[in-house]
């Protein structure tokens, strides 16, 4: 900058001198001296003007740098304040011990809860949380209804069926805002929509996981007893890859990844997304609400302390999911450290796909979307399976879910020092590369 300004001053002096010399050409010695003085004065004035311009520019730069430093300092102060709030948390003498029943073993499907432990969110909420893994013979909502755990995760239709059977449990936080269920087929199968299920072997898991499949069939006017061949499917994609079925039920975050982690025998390379057709039941209008936090209805009605604990538990849990929204790789690593059953790339894929089911959360994380709830209930009431059974035989009562606890939990987040930009409207998924076998 300074080299260029010196050049400018030299050029200005040269121009002034030439102009004056040209104007005075032919005068006597006194006149020449006057001209030299005038040139010197002009040069001095030009240099002074240039110096002033440089000084003004430097002052402007300094002011801009000061403003930027002030902004950074303010942001750091705000972060420090948040950290201090988190360190302090809420007033706590002895943490309340609570337990959470998962649907399955440790995996990124439940990453938010493990992140809440890892990041100290439950500590800040004065909670000592024990996460209880699930299994094939464990029904989370039954564990909750029996009093074996304080909270449970369950899909909404399954939990509503348990309510209808007598389990007094209440949805206090709808974590997944949309369904992650797919039907996956090979690209050359010709199955591009549920209407193409006709005459095909359609895999489904049963155990209450089949109702979106039946709802899609009903929506297309297909009779599940005669228009398709429904085949019981294991919780993997072997039957599809071996050609035993034409389309397999899959979750975006799990079984779909399994086919992309498998080697295509024709190429010797991993299968690619273009090798498959994928039908999303959410996109075709029959998605049912899935993972939600359920609490004891009896205790919510009779125990104000349990209501307070529930609010703190939901707040810290949502904090964990917020952390996983913004720290995808870190949360996959947290889950891997807690239970390395599944491989690293599979867990990262799962974390990324689970985030897509939560964010954006237009009503706020944990808040039930009434339209999605009503659609779930309508399918549960009016979609029979092969045996003619529906999930529900009557409308669930209005207290099957409540939003006040999640609403208060979102307000509590600020007290816990957890970022409160919660709806995630600017959320963007990451790109994940799967390795063979999910390694």
Short mmCIF file of C-alpha atoms in Angstrom, two decimals:
data_model
loop_
_atom_site.label_atom_id
_atom_site.label_comp_id
_atom_site.label_asym_id
_atom_site.label_seq_id
_atom_site.Cartn_x
_atom_site.Cartn_y
_atom_site.Cartn_z
CA UNK A 1 0.00 0.00 0.00
CA UNK A 2 2.72 2.46 0.95
CA UNK A 3 4.82 1.63 -2.18
CA UNK A 4 1.84 2.39 -4.37
CA UNK A 5 1.23 5.74 -2.58
CA UNK A 6 4.86 6.80 -3.10
CA UNK A 7 4.40 6.04 -6.79
CA UNK A 8 1.26 8.17 -6.84
CA UNK A 9 3.05 11.11 -5.21
CA UNK A 10 5.98 10.85 -7.64
CA UNK A 11 3.63 10.75 -10.60
CA UNK A 12 1.70 13.78 -9.33
CA UNK A 13 4.91 15.77 -8.84
CA UNK A 14 6.07 14.87 -12.33
CA UNK A 15 2.81 15.97 -13.91
CA UNK A 16 2.79 19.29 -12.04
CA UNK A 17 6.42 19.99 -12.92
CA UNK A 18 5.99 19.24 -16.58
CA UNK A 19 2.89 21.40 -16.75
CA UNK A 20 4.64 24.38 -15.13
CA UNK A 21 7.82 23.96 -17.17
CA UNK A 22 5.81 23.77 -20.35
CA UNK A 23 3.87 26.89 -19.41
CA UNK A 24 7.03 28.83 -18.54
CA UNK A 25 9.25 27.73 -21.41
CA UNK A 26 11.42 30.67 -22.68
CA UNK A 27 11.31 32.90 -19.45
CA UNK A 28 14.39 34.33 -17.68
CA UNK A 29 16.31 32.93 -14.59
CA UNK A 30 14.07 34.64 -11.98
CA UNK A 31 11.07 33.24 -13.64
CA UNK A 32 12.76 29.82 -13.63
CA UNK A 33 13.34 30.11 -9.88
CA UNK A 34 9.71 31.04 -9.39
CA UNK A 35 8.73 28.03 -11.40
CA UNK A 36 10.95 25.74 -9.31
CA UNK A 37 9.45 27.16 -6.13
CA UNK A 38 6.00 26.66 -7.51
CA UNK A 39 6.88 23.12 -8.48
CA UNK A 40 8.24 22.44 -4.99
CA UNK A 41 5.09 23.89 -3.43
CA UNK A 42 2.89 21.82 -5.71
CA UNK A 43 4.85 18.69 -4.93
CA UNK A 44 4.63 19.41 -1.21
CA UNK A 45 0.89 19.94 -1.46
CA UNK A 46 0.46 16.75 -3.48
CA UNK A 47 2.54 14.77 -0.99
CA UNK A 48 0.58 16.24 1.91
CA UNK A 49 -2.69 15.35 0.21
CA UNK A 50 -1.45 11.83 -0.48
CA UNK A 51 -0.27 11.45 3.12
CA UNK A 52 -3.67 12.62 4.37
CA UNK A 53 -5.41 10.13 2.10
CA UNK A 54 -3.15 7.33 3.33
CA UNK A 55 -3.74 8.31 6.94
CA UNK A 56 -7.51 8.33 6.41
CA UNK A 57 -7.41 4.92 4.76
CA UNK A 58 -5.27 3.50 7.56
CA UNK A 59 -7.64 4.96 10.15
CA UNK A 60 -10.57 3.32 8.38
CA UNK A 61 -8.76 -0.01 8.35
CA UNK A 62 -7.92 0.33 12.03
CA UNK A 63 -11.55 1.11 12.86
CA UNK A 64 -12.76 -1.91 10.90
CA UNK A 65 -10.23 -4.16 12.64
CA UNK A 66 -11.27 -2.81 16.03
CA UNK A 67 -14.94 -3.43 15.23
CA UNK A 68 -14.20 -7.01 14.12
CA UNK A 69 -12.18 -7.65 17.28
CA UNK A 70 -15.00 -6.25 19.40
CA UNK A 71 -17.48 -8.58 17.66
CA UNK A 72 -15.24 -11.58 18.27
CA UNK A 73 -14.78 -10.58 21.92
CA UNK A 74 -18.54 -10.25 22.36
CA UNK A 75 -19.14 -13.67 20.79
CA UNK A 76 -16.47 -15.26 23.00
CA UNK A 77 -17.97 -13.59 26.06
CA UNK A 78 -21.38 -14.96 25.12
CA UNK A 79 -19.92 -18.46 24.72
CA UNK A 80 -18.11 -18.13 28.05
CA UNK A 81 -21.37 -17.06 29.68
CA UNK A 82 -23.10 -20.09 28.16
CA UNK A 83 -20.31 -22.36 29.39
CA UNK A 84 -20.59 -20.83 32.85
CA UNK A 85 -24.35 -21.41 32.82
CA UNK A 86 -23.80 -25.00 31.74
CA UNK A 87 -21.17 -25.50 34.43
CA UNK A 88 -23.60 -24.16 37.03
CA UNK A 89 -26.69 -25.81 35.53
CA UNK A 90 -29.74 -25.57 37.74
CA UNK A 91 -29.55 -25.60 41.50
CA UNK A 92 -28.74 -29.13 42.54
CA UNK A 93 -27.78 -30.84 45.77
CA UNK A 94 -28.35 -34.49 44.89
CA UNK A 95 -29.04 -35.54 41.27
CA UNK A 96 -32.29 -37.40 40.69
CA UNK A 97 -31.65 -40.94 39.48
CA UNK A 98 -33.72 -41.86 36.41
CA UNK A 99 -33.62 -44.61 33.79
CA UNK A 100 -34.41 -44.63 30.08
CA UNK A 101 -35.40 -47.81 28.21
CA UNK A 102 -34.17 -47.99 24.61
CA UNK A 103 -35.84 -50.00 21.86
CA UNK A 104 -32.61 -51.70 20.90
CA UNK A 105 -28.90 -51.82 21.64
CA UNK A 106 -26.54 -48.87 21.47
CA UNK A 107 -26.62 -47.19 18.08
CA UNK A 108 -26.92 -43.69 16.68
CA UNK A 109 -30.71 -44.04 16.64
CA UNK A 110 -30.34 -43.03 20.30
CA UNK A 111 -27.32 -40.75 19.95
CA UNK A 112 -28.95 -37.71 21.55
CA UNK A 113 -29.25 -39.43 24.91
CA UNK A 114 -25.66 -40.61 24.90
CA UNK A 115 -24.55 -37.12 23.83
CA UNK A 116 -26.53 -35.60 26.72
CA UNK A 117 -24.50 -37.76 29.10
CA UNK A 118 -21.21 -37.07 27.31
CA UNK A 119 -21.77 -33.31 27.21
CA UNK A 120 -22.90 -33.08 30.83
CA UNK A 121 -26.42 -31.95 29.95
CA UNK A 122 -28.07 -34.39 32.34
CA UNK A 123 -25.64 -33.34 35.08
CA UNK A 124 -26.58 -29.71 34.44
CA UNK A 125 -30.24 -30.75 34.77
CA UNK A 126 -29.48 -32.40 38.12
CA UNK A 127 -30.11 -35.87 36.75
CA UNK A 128 -28.19 -39.12 37.04
CA UNK A 129 -29.41 -41.02 33.97
CA UNK A 130 -29.03 -44.73 33.35
CA UNK A 131 -29.66 -45.85 29.76
CA UNK A 132 -31.08 -49.38 29.55
CA UNK A 133 -30.46 -51.19 26.27
CA UNK A 134 -33.30 -53.01 24.54
CA UNK A 135 -33.51 -56.47 23.03
CA UNK A 136 -35.75 -58.80 21.05
CA UNK A 137 -37.78 -59.73 24.12
CA UNK A 138 -38.06 -56.24 25.59
CA UNK A 139 -41.05 -53.97 24.95
CA UNK A 140 -40.02 -50.50 26.15
CA UNK A 141 -43.51 -49.18 26.81
CA UNK A 142 -44.31 -52.29 28.86
CA UNK A 143 -41.15 -51.77 30.90
CA UNK A 144 -42.36 -48.24 31.57
CA UNK A 145 -45.93 -49.25 32.38
CA UNK A 146 -44.64 -51.89 34.79
CA UNK A 147 -42.54 -49.31 36.61
CA UNK A 148 -39.24 -50.94 35.69
CA UNK A 149 -37.92 -47.70 34.15
CA UNK A 150 -38.79 -44.01 34.44
CA UNK A 151 -38.95 -43.26 30.71
CA UNK A 152 -39.12 -45.28 27.51
CA UNK A 153 -38.65 -44.74 23.79
CA UNK A 154 -41.29 -46.20 21.50
CA UNK A 155 -42.96 -45.72 18.14
CA UNK A 156 -46.27 -43.91 18.51
CA UNK A 157 -48.61 -46.61 17.06
CA UNK A 158 -47.07 -49.34 19.19
CA UNK A 159 -47.29 -47.21 22.33
CA UNK A 160 -50.89 -46.28 21.54
CA UNK A 161 -51.72 -49.97 21.19
CA UNK A 162 -50.21 -50.54 24.63
CA UNK A 163 -52.28 -47.64 25.98
CA UNK A 164 -55.43 -49.20 24.55
CA UNK A 165 -54.43 -52.45 26.29
CA UNK A 166 -54.23 -50.62 29.61
CA UNK A 167 -50.76 -49.12 29.86
CA UNK A 168 -51.10 -45.59 31.23
CA UNK A 169 -48.19 -43.99 29.37
CA UNK A 170 -47.99 -40.52 27.85
CA UNK A 171 -46.00 -39.11 24.94
CA UNK A 172 -44.10 -36.18 26.48
CA UNK A 173 -41.65 -35.47 23.64
CA UNK A 174 -41.95 -36.40 19.98
CA UNK A 175 -38.29 -36.57 18.99
CA UNK A 176 -38.59 -37.97 15.43
CA UNK A 177 -40.80 -35.62 13.45
CA UNK A 178 -41.22 -37.93 10.45
CA UNK A 179 -41.11 -41.58 9.48
CA UNK A 180 -37.88 -43.21 8.34
CA UNK A 181 -39.48 -46.35 6.88
CA UNK A 182 -38.69 -47.33 3.28
CA UNK A 183 -39.43 -50.12 0.83
CA UNK A 184 -36.27 -50.92 -1.13
CA UNK A 185 -36.07 -52.87 -4.38
CA UNK A 186 -33.52 -53.34 -7.14
CA UNK A 187 -33.70 -50.68 -9.84
CA UNK A 188 -34.60 -53.24 -12.51
CA UNK A 189 -37.58 -54.55 -10.50
CA UNK A 190 -39.93 -51.92 -11.90
CA UNK A 191 -41.16 -51.08 -8.39
CA UNK A 192 -41.21 -47.30 -8.31
CA UNK A 193 -44.36 -46.69 -6.25
CA UNK A 194 -46.68 -48.72 -3.98
CA UNK A 195 -48.95 -49.29 -7.01
CA UNK A 196 -46.12 -51.43 -8.43
CA UNK A 197 -46.35 -53.78 -5.44
CA UNK A 198 -49.10 -55.66 -7.31
CA UNK A 199 -47.99 -59.20 -8.11
CA UNK A 200 -44.70 -58.79 -6.22
CA UNK A 201 -43.18 -60.39 -3.15
CA UNK A 202 -43.19 -57.59 -0.57
CA UNK A 203 -41.17 -58.08 2.59
CA UNK A 204 -42.23 -56.64 5.94
CA UNK A 205 -41.13 -57.08 9.51
CA UNK A 206 -44.44 -57.60 11.31
CA UNK A 207 -44.53 -56.95 15.07
CA UNK A 208 -46.41 -53.69 14.41
CA UNK A 209 -43.86 -52.44 11.91
CA UNK A 210 -45.98 -53.48 8.94
CA UNK A 211 -48.81 -50.95 9.08
CA UNK A 212 -47.22 -48.37 6.79
CA UNK A 213 -46.90 -51.13 4.17
CA UNK A 214 -50.57 -52.01 4.56
CA UNK A 215 -51.59 -48.34 4.52
CA UNK A 216 -49.70 -47.85 1.25
CA UNK A 217 -51.41 -50.89 -0.26
CA UNK A 218 -54.82 -49.63 0.84
CA UNK A 219 -54.11 -46.18 -0.55
CA UNK A 220 -53.49 -47.79 -3.96
CA UNK A 221 -56.62 -49.93 -3.73
CA UNK A 222 -54.63 -53.15 -3.52
CA UNK A 223 -55.94 -56.10 -1.51
CA UNK A 224 -53.06 -57.33 0.69
CA UNK A 225 -54.60 -60.80 0.72
CA UNK A 226 -54.71 -61.29 -3.04
CA UNK A 227 -52.94 -58.55 -4.99
CA UNK A 228 -49.49 -59.01 -3.44
CA UNK A 229 -47.49 -61.77 -1.77
CA UNK A 230 -46.52 -60.50 1.65
CA UNK A 231 -43.42 -62.18 3.05
CA UNK A 232 -42.17 -62.06 6.62
CA UNK A 233 -38.72 -60.52 6.61
CA UNK A 234 -35.88 -60.59 9.11
CA UNK A 235 -34.45 -57.29 10.35
CA UNK A 236 -31.83 -57.28 7.63
CA UNK A 237 -31.63 -57.11 3.83
CA UNK A 238 -30.45 -60.64 3.09
CA UNK A 239 -33.76 -61.72 1.53
CA UNK A 240 -33.62 -58.82 -0.95
CA UNK A 241 -29.98 -59.31 -1.85
CA UNK A 242 -30.55 -63.06 -2.31
CA UNK A 243 -33.56 -62.45 -4.57
CA UNK A 244 -36.07 -64.10 -2.24
CA UNK A 245 -38.29 -61.00 -2.18
CA UNK A 246 -38.83 -58.17 -4.63
CA UNK A 247 -38.88 -55.33 -2.13
CA UNK A 248 -37.67 -55.15 1.46
CA UNK A 249 -38.78 -53.00 4.37
CA UNK A 250 -35.92 -50.85 5.61
CA UNK A 251 -35.15 -47.88 7.82
CA UNK A 252 -33.31 -44.97 6.24
CA UNK A 253 -30.73 -45.05 9.01
CA UNK A 254 -30.09 -48.79 9.20
CA UNK A 255 -31.18 -51.44 6.72
CA UNK A 256 -30.88 -49.17 3.67
CA UNK A 257 -27.27 -48.58 4.64
CA UNK A 258 -26.78 -52.35 4.80
CA UNK A 259 -27.43 -52.79 1.08
CA UNK A 260 -25.05 -49.93 0.29
CA UNK A 261 -22.39 -51.61 2.42
CA UNK A 262 -22.74 -54.88 0.46
CA UNK A 263 -20.58 -55.89 -2.51
CA UNK A 264 -22.30 -56.14 -5.88
CA UNK A 265 -21.18 -59.53 -7.24
CA UNK A 266 -21.45 -58.22 -10.82
CA UNK A 267 -18.95 -55.39 -10.28
CA UNK A 268 -16.95 -56.44 -7.25
CA UNK A 269 -17.64 -52.96 -5.85
CA UNK A 270 -20.16 -51.76 -3.29
CA UNK A 271 -23.73 -51.29 -4.47
CA UNK A 272 -24.60 -47.69 -5.30
CA UNK A 273 -27.86 -45.78 -4.66
CA UNK A 274 -28.69 -45.94 -8.37
CA UNK A 275 -28.80 -49.73 -8.11
CA UNK A 276 -32.02 -49.47 -6.06
CA UNK A 277 -35.48 -47.97 -6.09
CA UNK A 278 -36.47 -46.47 -2.76
CA UNK A 279 -40.05 -45.69 -1.71
CA UNK A 280 -40.41 -43.47 1.36
CA UNK A 281 -43.67 -44.05 3.20
CA UNK A 282 -43.43 -40.51 4.57
CA UNK A 283 -43.27 -39.13 1.02
CA UNK A 284 -46.22 -41.20 -0.21
CA UNK A 285 -48.38 -39.90 2.64
CA UNK A 286 -48.62 -42.86 5.01
CA UNK A 287 -45.75 -42.12 7.37
CA UNK A 288 -46.46 -42.86 11.03
CA UNK A 289 -44.74 -41.12 13.94
CA UNK A 290 -41.89 -43.10 15.40
CA UNK A 291 -39.38 -42.51 18.22
CA UNK A 292 -40.90 -40.52 21.10
CA UNK A 293 -40.18 -40.20 24.82
CA UNK A 294 -42.95 -41.74 26.92
CA UNK A 295 -43.53 -41.18 30.61
CA UNK A 296 -45.80 -42.71 33.24
CA UNK A 297 -49.31 -41.25 33.14
CA UNK A 298 -49.98 -42.18 36.76
CA UNK A 299 -46.86 -40.45 38.02
CA UNK A 300 -47.45 -37.36 35.88
CA UNK A 301 -50.93 -37.07 37.44
CA UNK A 302 -49.94 -37.62 41.05
CA UNK A 303 -46.30 -36.64 41.48
CA UNK A 304 -45.25 -33.01 40.85
CA UNK A 305 -41.62 -33.96 41.42
CA UNK A 306 -41.84 -36.51 38.60
CA UNK A 307 -43.28 -33.80 36.33
CA UNK A 308 -40.30 -31.60 37.18
CA UNK A 309 -37.87 -34.47 36.58
CA UNK A 310 -39.57 -35.24 33.27
CA UNK A 311 -39.24 -31.63 32.14
CA UNK A 312 -35.55 -31.59 33.00
CA UNK A 313 -35.01 -34.96 31.34
CA UNK A 314 -36.71 -33.83 28.13
CA UNK A 315 -34.75 -30.55 28.13
CA UNK A 316 -31.37 -32.23 28.52
CA UNK A 317 -32.29 -34.94 25.99
CA UNK A 318 -33.28 -32.34 23.40
CA UNK A 319 -29.97 -30.64 24.19
CA UNK A 320 -28.25 -33.89 23.27
CA UNK A 321 -30.07 -34.00 19.95
CA UNK A 322 -29.18 -30.37 19.30
CA UNK A 323 -25.55 -31.26 19.89
CA UNK A 324 -25.80 -34.19 17.47
CA UNK A 325 -27.43 -31.97 14.85
CA UNK A 326 -24.37 -29.74 14.84
CA UNK A 327 -21.68 -32.33 15.66
CA UNK A 328 -22.47 -35.36 13.54
CA UNK A 329 -19.07 -37.03 13.60
CA UNK A 330 -18.59 -36.37 17.31
CA UNK A 331 -21.93 -38.01 18.14
CA UNK A 332 -21.13 -41.03 15.98
CA UNK A 333 -17.88 -41.32 17.93
CA UNK A 334 -19.75 -41.02 21.26
CA UNK A 335 -22.06 -43.88 20.23
CA UNK A 336 -19.13 -45.99 19.05
CA UNK A 337 -17.43 -45.50 22.39
CA UNK A 338 -20.63 -46.54 24.20
CA UNK A 339 -21.24 -49.66 22.11
CA UNK A 340 -19.08 -50.60 19.11
CA UNK A 341 -21.44 -53.29 17.76
CA UNK A 342 -21.91 -51.46 14.45
CA UNK A 343 -19.05 -50.07 12.36
CA UNK A 344 -17.85 -46.49 12.18
CA UNK A 345 -19.17 -45.59 8.73
CA UNK A 346 -22.54 -47.24 9.50
CA UNK A 347 -22.88 -45.24 12.71
CA UNK A 348 -21.98 -42.01 10.93
CA UNK A 349 -24.57 -42.78 8.24
CA UNK A 350 -27.14 -43.57 10.91
CA UNK A 351 -26.41 -40.36 12.79
CA UNK A 352 -26.81 -38.33 9.62
CA UNK A 353 -30.07 -40.05 8.64
CA UNK A 354 -31.56 -39.79 12.13
CA UNK A 355 -30.87 -36.06 12.07
CA UNK A 356 -32.95 -35.84 8.88
CA UNK A 357 -35.90 -37.34 10.79
CA UNK A 358 -35.63 -34.68 13.52
CA UNK A 359 -34.53 -31.51 11.71
CA UNK A 360 -35.94 -29.19 10.74
CA UNK A 361 -38.41 -29.43 13.59
CA UNK A 362 -40.89 -26.76 12.61
CA UNK A 363 -42.90 -26.76 15.83
CA UNK A 364 -39.81 -27.11 17.98
CA UNK A 365 -38.05 -30.37 18.89
CA UNK A 366 -40.16 -32.57 21.10
CA UNK A 367 -43.43 -30.91 20.13
CA UNK A 368 -46.01 -33.19 18.49
CA UNK A 369 -47.12 -32.12 15.01
CA UNK A 370 -50.93 -32.49 15.27
CA UNK A 371 -51.28 -33.35 11.57
CA UNK A 372 -48.70 -36.13 11.81
CA UNK A 373 -50.38 -37.38 15.00
CA UNK A 374 -53.80 -37.44 13.37
CA UNK A 375 -52.45 -39.28 10.32
CA UNK A 376 -50.78 -41.84 12.56
CA UNK A 377 -54.00 -42.41 14.50
CA UNK A 378 -56.08 -42.60 11.32
CA UNK A 379 -53.84 -45.31 9.87
CA UNK A 380 -53.75 -47.12 13.20
CA UNK A 381 -57.57 -47.14 13.33
CA UNK A 382 -58.40 -47.92 9.72
CA UNK A 383 -55.62 -50.05 8.25
CA UNK A 384 -56.10 -53.79 8.78
CA UNK A 385 -53.26 -56.25 8.39
CA UNK A 386 -53.63 -59.72 6.84
CA UNK A 387 -55.46 -60.98 9.90
CA UNK A 388 -57.87 -58.07 9.68
CA UNK A 389 -56.48 -56.51 12.84
CA UNK A 390 -55.88 -52.80 13.22
CA UNK A 391 -53.44 -51.18 15.61
CA UNK A 392 -56.26 -49.41 17.43
CA UNK A 393 -59.96 -50.12 17.75
CA UNK A 394 -60.88 -46.71 19.15
CA UNK A 395 -59.57 -43.16 19.21
CA UNK A 396 -56.89 -42.60 21.85
CA UNK A 397 -57.90 -40.19 24.58
CA UNK A 398 -56.73 -36.60 24.39
CA UNK A 399 -54.16 -37.15 27.13
CA UNK A 400 -52.20 -39.66 25.04
CA UNK A 401 -49.75 -36.85 24.38
CA UNK A 402 -49.05 -33.48 25.95
CA UNK A 403 -46.92 -30.62 24.70
CA UNK A 404 -46.62 -28.54 27.87
CA UNK A 405 -43.64 -30.50 29.17
CA UNK A 406 -41.68 -30.20 25.92
CA UNK A 407 -42.60 -26.51 25.72
CA UNK A 408 -41.29 -25.89 29.24
CA UNK A 409 -38.25 -28.01 28.42
CA UNK A 410 -37.40 -25.76 25.48
CA UNK A 411 -37.60 -22.75 27.80
CA UNK A 412 -35.34 -24.55 30.27
CA UNK A 413 -32.64 -25.04 27.65
CA UNK A 414 -31.42 -21.47 28.08
CA UNK A 415 -31.06 -21.96 31.83
CA UNK A 416 -28.98 -25.05 31.14
CA UNK A 417 -26.76 -23.06 28.77
CA UNK A 418 -27.80 -25.11 25.75
CA UNK A 419 -28.12 -23.19 22.44
CA UNK A 420 -31.72 -22.18 21.93
CA UNK A 421 -31.82 -21.84 18.11
CA UNK A 422 -33.75 -25.06 18.23
CA UNK A 423 -35.96 -25.43 15.21
CA UNK A 424 -33.05 -26.24 12.90
CA UNK A 425 -34.47 -24.53 9.83
CA UNK A 426 -30.95 -24.08 8.48
CA UNK A 427 -29.98 -27.69 9.15
CA UNK A 428 -28.06 -29.35 6.34
CA UNK A 429 -27.12 -33.05 6.30
CA UNK A 430 -23.56 -34.10 5.60
CA UNK A 431 -22.26 -36.49 2.93
CA UNK A 432 -21.32 -39.92 4.29
CA UNK A 433 -19.21 -42.55 2.53
CA UNK A 434 -20.09 -46.08 3.58
CA UNK A 435 -17.46 -48.79 3.76
CA UNK A 436 -17.96 -52.51 3.18
CA UNK A 437 -19.87 -53.97 6.10
CA UNK A 438 -20.21 -50.48 7.60
CA UNK A 439 -16.62 -50.53 8.89
#
